Coordinates of N, CA and C in Angstrom, one line a residue:
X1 N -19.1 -3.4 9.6 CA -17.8 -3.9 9.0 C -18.0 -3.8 7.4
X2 N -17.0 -3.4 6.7 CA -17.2 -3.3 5.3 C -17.6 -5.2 4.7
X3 N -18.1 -4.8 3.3 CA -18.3 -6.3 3.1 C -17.0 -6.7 2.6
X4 N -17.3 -8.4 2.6 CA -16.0 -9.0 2.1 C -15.4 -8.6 0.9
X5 N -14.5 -9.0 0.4 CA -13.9 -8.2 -0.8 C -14.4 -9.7 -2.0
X6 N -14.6 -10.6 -1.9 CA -14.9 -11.8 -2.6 C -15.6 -12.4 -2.3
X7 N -17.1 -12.9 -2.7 CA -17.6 -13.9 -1.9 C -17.0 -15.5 -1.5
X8 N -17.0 -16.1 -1.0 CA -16.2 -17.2 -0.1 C -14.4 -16.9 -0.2
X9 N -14.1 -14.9 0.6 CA -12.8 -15.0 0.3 C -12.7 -14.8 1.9
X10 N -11.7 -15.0 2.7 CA -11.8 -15.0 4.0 C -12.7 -13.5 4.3
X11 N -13.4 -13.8 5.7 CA -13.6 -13.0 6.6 C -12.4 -11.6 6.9
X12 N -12.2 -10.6 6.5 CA -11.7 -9.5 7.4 C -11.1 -9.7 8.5
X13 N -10.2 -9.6 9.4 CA -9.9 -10.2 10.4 C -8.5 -9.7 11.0
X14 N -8.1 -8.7 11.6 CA -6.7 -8.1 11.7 C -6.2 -9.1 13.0
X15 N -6.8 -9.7 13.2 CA -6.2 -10.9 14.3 C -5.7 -12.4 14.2
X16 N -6.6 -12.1 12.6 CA -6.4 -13.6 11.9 C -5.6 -14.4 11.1
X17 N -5.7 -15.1 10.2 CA -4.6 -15.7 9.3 C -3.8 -14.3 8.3
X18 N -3.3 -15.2 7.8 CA -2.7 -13.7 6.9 C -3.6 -13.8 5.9
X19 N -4.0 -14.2 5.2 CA -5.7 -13.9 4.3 C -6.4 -13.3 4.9
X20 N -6.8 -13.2 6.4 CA -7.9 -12.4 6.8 C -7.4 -10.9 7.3
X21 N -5.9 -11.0 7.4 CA -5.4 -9.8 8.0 C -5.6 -9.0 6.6
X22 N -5.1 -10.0 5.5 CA -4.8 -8.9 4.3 C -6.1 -8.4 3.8
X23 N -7.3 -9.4 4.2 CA -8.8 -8.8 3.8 C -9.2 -7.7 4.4
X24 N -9.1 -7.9 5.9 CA -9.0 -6.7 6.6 C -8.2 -5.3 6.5
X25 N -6.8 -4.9 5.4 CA -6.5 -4.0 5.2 C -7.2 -4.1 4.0
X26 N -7.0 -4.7 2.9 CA -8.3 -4.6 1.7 C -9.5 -3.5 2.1
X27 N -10.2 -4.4 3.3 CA -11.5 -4.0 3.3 C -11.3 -2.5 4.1
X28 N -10.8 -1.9 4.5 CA -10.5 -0.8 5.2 C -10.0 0.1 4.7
X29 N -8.8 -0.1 3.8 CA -8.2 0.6 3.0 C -8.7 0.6 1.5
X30 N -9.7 1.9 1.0 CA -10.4 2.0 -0.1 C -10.0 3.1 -0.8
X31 N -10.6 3.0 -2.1 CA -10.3 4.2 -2.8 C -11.3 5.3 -2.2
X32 N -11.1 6.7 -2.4 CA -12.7 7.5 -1.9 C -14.2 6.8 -2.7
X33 N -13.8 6.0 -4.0 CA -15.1 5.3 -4.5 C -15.5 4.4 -3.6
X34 N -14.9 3.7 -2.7 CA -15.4 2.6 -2.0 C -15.1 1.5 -2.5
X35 N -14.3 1.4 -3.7 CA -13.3 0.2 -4.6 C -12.3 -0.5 -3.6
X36 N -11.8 -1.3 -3.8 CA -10.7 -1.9 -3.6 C -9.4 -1.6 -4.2
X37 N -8.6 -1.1 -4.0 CA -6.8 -0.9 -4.3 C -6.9 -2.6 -5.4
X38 N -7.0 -2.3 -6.6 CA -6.7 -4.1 -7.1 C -5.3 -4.8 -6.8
X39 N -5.4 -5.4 -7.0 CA -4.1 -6.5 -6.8 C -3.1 -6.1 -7.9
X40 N -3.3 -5.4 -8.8 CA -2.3 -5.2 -10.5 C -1.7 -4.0 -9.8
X41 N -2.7 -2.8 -8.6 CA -2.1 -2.0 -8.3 C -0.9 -2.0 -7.8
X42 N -1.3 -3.1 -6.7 CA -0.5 -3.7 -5.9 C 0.8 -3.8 -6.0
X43 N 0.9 -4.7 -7.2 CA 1.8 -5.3 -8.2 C 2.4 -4.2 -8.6
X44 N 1.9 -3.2 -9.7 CA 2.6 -2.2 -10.0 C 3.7 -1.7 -8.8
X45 N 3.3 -1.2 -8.2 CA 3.6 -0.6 -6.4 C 5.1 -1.1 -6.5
X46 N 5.0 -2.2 -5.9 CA 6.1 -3.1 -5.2 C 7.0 -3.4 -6.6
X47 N 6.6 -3.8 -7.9 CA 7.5 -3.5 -8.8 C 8.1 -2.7 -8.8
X48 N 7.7 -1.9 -8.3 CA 8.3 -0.1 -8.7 C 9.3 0.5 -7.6
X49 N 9.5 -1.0 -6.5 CA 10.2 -0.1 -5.8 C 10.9 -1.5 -5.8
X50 N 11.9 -1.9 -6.6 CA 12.3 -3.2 -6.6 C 11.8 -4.6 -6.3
X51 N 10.8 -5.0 -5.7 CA 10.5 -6.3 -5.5 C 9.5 -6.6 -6.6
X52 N 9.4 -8.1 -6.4 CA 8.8 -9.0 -7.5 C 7.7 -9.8 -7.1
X53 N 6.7 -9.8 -7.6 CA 5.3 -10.4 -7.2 C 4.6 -10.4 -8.5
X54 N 3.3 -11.3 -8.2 CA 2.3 -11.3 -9.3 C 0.9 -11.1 -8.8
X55 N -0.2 -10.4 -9.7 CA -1.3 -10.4 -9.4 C -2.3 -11.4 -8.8
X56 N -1.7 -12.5 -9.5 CA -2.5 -14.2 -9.5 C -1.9 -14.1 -8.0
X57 N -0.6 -14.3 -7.4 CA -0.2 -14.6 -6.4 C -1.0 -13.8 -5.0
X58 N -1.0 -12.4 -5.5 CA -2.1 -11.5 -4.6 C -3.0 -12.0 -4.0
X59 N -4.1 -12.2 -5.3 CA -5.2 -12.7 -5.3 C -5.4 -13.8 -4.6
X60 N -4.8 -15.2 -4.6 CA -4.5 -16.0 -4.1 C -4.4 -16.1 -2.7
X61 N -3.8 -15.6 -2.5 CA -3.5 -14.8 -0.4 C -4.9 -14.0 -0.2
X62 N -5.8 -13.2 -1.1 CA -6.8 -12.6 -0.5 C -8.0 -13.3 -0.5
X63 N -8.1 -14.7 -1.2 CA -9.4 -15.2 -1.5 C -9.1 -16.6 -0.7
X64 N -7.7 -16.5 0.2 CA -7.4 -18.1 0.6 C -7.5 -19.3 0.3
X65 N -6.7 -19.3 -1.0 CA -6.4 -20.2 -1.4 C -5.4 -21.2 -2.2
X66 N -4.4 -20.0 -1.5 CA -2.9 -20.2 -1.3 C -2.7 -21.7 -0.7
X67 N -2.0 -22.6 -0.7 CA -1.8 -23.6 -0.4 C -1.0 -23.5 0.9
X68 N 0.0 -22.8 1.3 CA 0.9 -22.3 2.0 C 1.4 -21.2 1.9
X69 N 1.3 -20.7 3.7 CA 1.3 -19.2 4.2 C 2.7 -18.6 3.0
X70 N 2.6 -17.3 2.7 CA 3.7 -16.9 1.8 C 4.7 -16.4 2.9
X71 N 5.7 -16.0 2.0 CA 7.2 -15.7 3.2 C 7.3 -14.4 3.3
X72 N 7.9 -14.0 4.4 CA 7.9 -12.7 5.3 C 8.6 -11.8 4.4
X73 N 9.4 -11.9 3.2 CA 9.4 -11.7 1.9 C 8.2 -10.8 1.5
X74 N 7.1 -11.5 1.3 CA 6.3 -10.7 0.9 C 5.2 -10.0 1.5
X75 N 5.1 -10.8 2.6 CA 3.9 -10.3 3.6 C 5.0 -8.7 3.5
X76 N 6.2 -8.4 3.8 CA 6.9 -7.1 4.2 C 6.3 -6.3 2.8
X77 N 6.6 -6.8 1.6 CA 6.2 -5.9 0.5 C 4.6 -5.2 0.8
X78 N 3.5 -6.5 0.9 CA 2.4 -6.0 1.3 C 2.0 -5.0 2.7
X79 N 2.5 -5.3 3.8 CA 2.3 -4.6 4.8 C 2.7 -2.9 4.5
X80 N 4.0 -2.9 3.8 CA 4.6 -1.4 2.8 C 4.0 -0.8 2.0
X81 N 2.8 -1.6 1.2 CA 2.2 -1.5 0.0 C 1.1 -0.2 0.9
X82 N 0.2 -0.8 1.8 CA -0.9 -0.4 3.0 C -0.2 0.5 3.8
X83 N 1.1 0.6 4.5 CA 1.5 2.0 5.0 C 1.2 1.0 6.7
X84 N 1.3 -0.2 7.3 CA 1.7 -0.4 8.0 C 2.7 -1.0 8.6
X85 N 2.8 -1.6 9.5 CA 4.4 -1.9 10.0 C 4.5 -3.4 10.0
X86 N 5.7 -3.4 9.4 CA 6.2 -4.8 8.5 C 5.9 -6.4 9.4
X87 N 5.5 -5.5 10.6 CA 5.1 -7.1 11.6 C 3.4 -7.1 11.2
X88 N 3.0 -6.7 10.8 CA 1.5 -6.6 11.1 C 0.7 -8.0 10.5
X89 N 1.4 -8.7 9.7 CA 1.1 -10.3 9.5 C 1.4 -11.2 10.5
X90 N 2.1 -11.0 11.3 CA 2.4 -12.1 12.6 C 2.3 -11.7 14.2
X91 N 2.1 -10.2 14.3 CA 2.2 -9.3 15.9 C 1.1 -10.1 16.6
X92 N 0.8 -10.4 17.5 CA -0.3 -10.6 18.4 C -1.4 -9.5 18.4
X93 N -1.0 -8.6 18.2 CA -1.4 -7.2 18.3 C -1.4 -5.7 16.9
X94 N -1.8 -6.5 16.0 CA -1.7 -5.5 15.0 C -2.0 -4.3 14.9
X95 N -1.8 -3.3 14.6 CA -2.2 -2.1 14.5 C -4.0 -1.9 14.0
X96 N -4.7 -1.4 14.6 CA -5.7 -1.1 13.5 C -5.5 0.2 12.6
X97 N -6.6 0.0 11.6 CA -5.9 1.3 10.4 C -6.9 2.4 10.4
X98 N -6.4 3.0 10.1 CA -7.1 4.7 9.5 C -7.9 5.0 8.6
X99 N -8.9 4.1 7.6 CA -9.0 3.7 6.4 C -8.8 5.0 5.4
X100 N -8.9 5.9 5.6 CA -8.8 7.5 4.6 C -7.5 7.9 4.9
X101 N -6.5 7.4 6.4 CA -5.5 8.1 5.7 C -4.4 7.1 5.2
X102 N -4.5 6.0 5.4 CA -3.9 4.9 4.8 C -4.3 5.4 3.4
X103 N -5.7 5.4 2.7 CA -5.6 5.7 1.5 C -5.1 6.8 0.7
X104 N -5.0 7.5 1.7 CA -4.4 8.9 0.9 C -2.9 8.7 1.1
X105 N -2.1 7.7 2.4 CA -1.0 7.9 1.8 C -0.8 7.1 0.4
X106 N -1.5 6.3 0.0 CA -1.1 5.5 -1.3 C -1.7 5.5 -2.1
X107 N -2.7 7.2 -2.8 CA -2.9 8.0 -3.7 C -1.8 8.8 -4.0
X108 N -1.1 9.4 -2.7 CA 0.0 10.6 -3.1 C 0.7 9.3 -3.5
X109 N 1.5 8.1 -3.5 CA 2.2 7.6 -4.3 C 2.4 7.1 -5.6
X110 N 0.7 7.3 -6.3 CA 0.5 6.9 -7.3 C 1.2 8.1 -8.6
X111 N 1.4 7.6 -9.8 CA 1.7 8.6 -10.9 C 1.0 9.8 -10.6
X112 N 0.0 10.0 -10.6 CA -1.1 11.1 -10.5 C -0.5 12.2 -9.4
X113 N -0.6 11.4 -8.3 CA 0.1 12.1 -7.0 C 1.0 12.7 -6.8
X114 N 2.2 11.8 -7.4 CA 3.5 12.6 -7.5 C 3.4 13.6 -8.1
X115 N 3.0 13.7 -9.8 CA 3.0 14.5 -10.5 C 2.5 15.7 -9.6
X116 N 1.3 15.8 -9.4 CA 0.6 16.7 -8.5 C 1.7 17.3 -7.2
X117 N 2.2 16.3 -6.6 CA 3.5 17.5 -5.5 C 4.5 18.1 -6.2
X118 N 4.7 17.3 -6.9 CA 5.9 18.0 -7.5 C 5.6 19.3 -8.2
X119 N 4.5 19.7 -8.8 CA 4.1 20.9 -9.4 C 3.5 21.7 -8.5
X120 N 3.2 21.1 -7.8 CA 3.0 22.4 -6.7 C 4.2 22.6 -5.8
X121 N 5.1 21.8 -5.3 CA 5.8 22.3 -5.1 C 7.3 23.2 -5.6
X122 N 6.8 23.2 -6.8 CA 7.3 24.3 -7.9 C 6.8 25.9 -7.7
X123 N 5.2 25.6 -7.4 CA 4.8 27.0 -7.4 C 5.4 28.3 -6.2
X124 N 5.3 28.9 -6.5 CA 5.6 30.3 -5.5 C 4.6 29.7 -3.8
X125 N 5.0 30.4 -2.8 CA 4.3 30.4 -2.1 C 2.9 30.7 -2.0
X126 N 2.5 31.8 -2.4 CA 1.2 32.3 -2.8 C 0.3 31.6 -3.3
X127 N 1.0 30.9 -4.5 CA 0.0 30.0 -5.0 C -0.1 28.6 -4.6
X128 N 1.0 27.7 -3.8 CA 0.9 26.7 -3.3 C -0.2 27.0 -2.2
X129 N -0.6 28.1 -1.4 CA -1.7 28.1 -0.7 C -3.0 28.2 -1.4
X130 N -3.1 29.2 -2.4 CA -4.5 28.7 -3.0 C -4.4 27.8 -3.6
X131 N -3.7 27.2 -4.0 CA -3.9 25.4 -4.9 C -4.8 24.8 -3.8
X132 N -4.0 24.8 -2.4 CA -4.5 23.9 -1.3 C -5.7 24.2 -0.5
X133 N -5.8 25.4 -0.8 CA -6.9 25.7 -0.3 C -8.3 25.3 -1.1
X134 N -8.1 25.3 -2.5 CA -8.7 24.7 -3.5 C -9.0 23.5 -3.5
X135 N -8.3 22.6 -3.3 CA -8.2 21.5 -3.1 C -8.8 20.6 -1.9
X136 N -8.0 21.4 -0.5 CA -8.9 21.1 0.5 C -10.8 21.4 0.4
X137 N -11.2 22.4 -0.5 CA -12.2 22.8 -0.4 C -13.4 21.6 -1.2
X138 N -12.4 21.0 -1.8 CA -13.2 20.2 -2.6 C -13.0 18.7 -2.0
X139 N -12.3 18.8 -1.1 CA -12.3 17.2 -0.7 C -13.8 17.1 0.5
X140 N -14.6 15.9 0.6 CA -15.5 15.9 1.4 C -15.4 15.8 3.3
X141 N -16.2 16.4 3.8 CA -15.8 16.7 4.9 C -15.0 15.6 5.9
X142 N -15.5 14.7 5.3 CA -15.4 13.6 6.6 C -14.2 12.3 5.9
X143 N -13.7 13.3 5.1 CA -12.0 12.7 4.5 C -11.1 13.7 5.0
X144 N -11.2 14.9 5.3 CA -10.6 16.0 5.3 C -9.7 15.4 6.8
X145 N -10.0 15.0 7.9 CA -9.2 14.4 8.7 C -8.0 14.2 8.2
X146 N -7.8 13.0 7.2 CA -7.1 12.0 6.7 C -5.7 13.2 5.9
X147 N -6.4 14.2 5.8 CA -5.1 15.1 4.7 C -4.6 15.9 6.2
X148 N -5.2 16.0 7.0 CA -4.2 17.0 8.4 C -3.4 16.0 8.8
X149 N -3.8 14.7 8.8 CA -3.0 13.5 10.0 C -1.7 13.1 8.9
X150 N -1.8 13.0 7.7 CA -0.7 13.1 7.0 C 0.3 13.9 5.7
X151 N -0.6 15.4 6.3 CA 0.1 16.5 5.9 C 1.9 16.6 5.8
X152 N 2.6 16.3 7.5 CA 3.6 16.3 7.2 C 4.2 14.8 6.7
X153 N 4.1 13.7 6.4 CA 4.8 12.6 5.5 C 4.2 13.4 3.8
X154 N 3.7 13.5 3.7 CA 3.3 14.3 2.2 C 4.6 15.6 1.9
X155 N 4.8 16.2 2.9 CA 5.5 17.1 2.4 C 6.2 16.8 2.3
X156 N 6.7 15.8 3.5 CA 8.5 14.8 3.3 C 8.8 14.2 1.5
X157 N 7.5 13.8 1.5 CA 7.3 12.8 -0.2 C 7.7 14.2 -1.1
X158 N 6.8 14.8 -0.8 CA 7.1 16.2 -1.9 C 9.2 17.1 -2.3
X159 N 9.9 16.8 -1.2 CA 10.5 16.9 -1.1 C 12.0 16.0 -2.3
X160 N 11.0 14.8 -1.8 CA 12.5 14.0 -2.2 C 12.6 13.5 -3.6
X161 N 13.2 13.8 -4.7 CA 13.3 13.8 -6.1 C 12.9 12.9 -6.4
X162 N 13.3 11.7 -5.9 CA 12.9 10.1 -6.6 C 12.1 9.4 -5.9
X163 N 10.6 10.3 -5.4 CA 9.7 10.1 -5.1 C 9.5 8.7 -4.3
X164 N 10.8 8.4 -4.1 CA 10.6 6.6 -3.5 C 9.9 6.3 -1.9
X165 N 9.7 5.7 -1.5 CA 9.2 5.9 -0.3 C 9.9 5.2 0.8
X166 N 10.9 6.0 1.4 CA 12.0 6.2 2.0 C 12.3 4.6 3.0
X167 N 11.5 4.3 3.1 CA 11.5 3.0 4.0 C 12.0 1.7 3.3
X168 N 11.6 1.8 2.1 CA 12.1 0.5 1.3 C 13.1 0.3 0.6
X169 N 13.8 -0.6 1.3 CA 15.0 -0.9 0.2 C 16.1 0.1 0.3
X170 N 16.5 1.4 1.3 CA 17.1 2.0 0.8 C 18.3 1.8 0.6
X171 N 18.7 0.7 1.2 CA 20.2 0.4 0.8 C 20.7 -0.2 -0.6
X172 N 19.4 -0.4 -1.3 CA 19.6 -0.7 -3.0 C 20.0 -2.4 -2.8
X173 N 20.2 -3.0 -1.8 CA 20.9 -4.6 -2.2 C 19.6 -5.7 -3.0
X174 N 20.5 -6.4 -3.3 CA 20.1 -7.3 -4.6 C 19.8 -8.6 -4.2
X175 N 19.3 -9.4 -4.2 CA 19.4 -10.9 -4.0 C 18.2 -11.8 -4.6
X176 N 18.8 -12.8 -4.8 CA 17.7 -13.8 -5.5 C 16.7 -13.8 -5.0
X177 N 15.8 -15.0 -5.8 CA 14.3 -15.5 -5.2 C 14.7 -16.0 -3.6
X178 N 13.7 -15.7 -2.9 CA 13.2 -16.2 -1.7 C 13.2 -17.8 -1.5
X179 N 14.6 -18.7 -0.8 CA 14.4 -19.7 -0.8 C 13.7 -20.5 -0.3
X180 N 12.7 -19.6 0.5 CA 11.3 -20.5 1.2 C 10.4 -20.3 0.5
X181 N 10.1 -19.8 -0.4 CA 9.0 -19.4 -1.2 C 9.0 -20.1 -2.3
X182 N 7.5 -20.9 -2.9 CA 7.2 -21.4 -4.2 C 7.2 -20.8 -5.8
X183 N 6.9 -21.6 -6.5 CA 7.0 -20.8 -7.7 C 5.9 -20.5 -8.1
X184 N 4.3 -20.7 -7.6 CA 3.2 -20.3 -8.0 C 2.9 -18.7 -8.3
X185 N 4.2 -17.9 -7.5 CA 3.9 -16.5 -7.8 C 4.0 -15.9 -9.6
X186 N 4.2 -16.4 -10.3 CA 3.8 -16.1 -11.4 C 4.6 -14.7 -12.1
X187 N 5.7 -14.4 -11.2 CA 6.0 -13.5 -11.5 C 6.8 -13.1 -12.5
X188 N 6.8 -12.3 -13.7 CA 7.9 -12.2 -15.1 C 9.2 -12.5 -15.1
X189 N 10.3 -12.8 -16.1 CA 11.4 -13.2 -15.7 C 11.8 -12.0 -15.1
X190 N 11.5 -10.7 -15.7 CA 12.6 -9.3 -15.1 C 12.4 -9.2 -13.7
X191 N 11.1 -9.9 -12.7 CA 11.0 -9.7 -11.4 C 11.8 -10.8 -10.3
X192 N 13.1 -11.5 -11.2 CA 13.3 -12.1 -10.7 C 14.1 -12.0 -9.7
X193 N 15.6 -11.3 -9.7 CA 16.0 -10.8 -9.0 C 15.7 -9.1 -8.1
X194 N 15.1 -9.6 -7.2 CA 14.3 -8.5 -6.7 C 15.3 -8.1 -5.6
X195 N 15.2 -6.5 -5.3 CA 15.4 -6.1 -4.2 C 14.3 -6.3 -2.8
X196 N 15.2 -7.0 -1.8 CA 14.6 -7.1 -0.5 C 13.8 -6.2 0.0
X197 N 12.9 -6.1 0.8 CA 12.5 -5.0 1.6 C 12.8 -5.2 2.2

């Protein structure tokens, strides 16, 4: 089992509280360095597709020591953030994850990534194959799985102009703060009226 992501931060645990579920995609879901996705990433992320959170608040839910469980509000932003399914904080039965291709879907989302499809999907055919063959050639063997199993959602992404990731929010609606939710999230005034997931 990967090690914990904090020392005294819960146990890993996809069966467990929502701190230990979230440790458990934490600890599963890594960069190819073996880093942790940080919490600012996080943040960026879910800003970026309308909703509002804070780092501190992240953190807080991963090191357990949140006062009270946060609201399905956000557990949905996080379970979105990881590429699983928006029950996976409460199911009896959570999914387990993929850790390389979970991470690769949420490299191709990053600035870096986008940029990257969208220029190759500019290029001629010819060259969109040696780019990838280039590419594939350099990635290490026992990641290379993770790019076949989510070849076609990548191409879908490559496709769609405003690179957004089709699941969230697409109806654009608007609504205030979360009226079960505290104000410890820390979040800036502009994240206040967030779009729902």
């Amino acid at each position: 089992m990967p090690p914990r992501i904090k020392p005294g931060s819960p146990d890993p645990n996809r069966f467990g509280t929502i701190s230990e579920r979230l440790n458990y995609l934490a600890s599963a879901i890594r960069r190819p360095n073996g880093t942790v996705f940080p919490a600012t990433d996080i943040v960026r992320w879910i800003r970026s597709q309308g909703g509002g959170v804070s780092d501190v608040y992240i953190t807080k839910i991963l090191n357990g020591t949140r006062g009270k469980e946060p609201s399905p509000t956000y557990t949905r932003w996080l379970a979105r953030y990881y590429n699983v399914a928006d029950d996976f904080f409460y199911t009896d039965h959570p999914e387990a994850v993929d850790g390389p291709s979970h991470t690769l879907h949420i490299l191709v989302r990053e600035p870096a990534g986008t940029d990257l499809l969208h220029n190759w999907a500019l290029l001629p055919e010819r060259q969109r194959d040696i780019v990838s063959a280039l590419i594939t050639s350099m990635v290490p063997p026992h990641h290379r799985h993770a790019i076949s199993t989510t070849a076609d959602n990548t191409a879908d992404n490559a496709d769609n102009a405003d690179g957004a990731d089709g699941a969230d929010g697409a109806d654009g609606t608007v609504s205030g703060d979360d009226p079960t939710e505290d104000k410890d999230d820390d979040s800036s005034p502009s994240t206040a009226r967030a779009r729902q997931p």
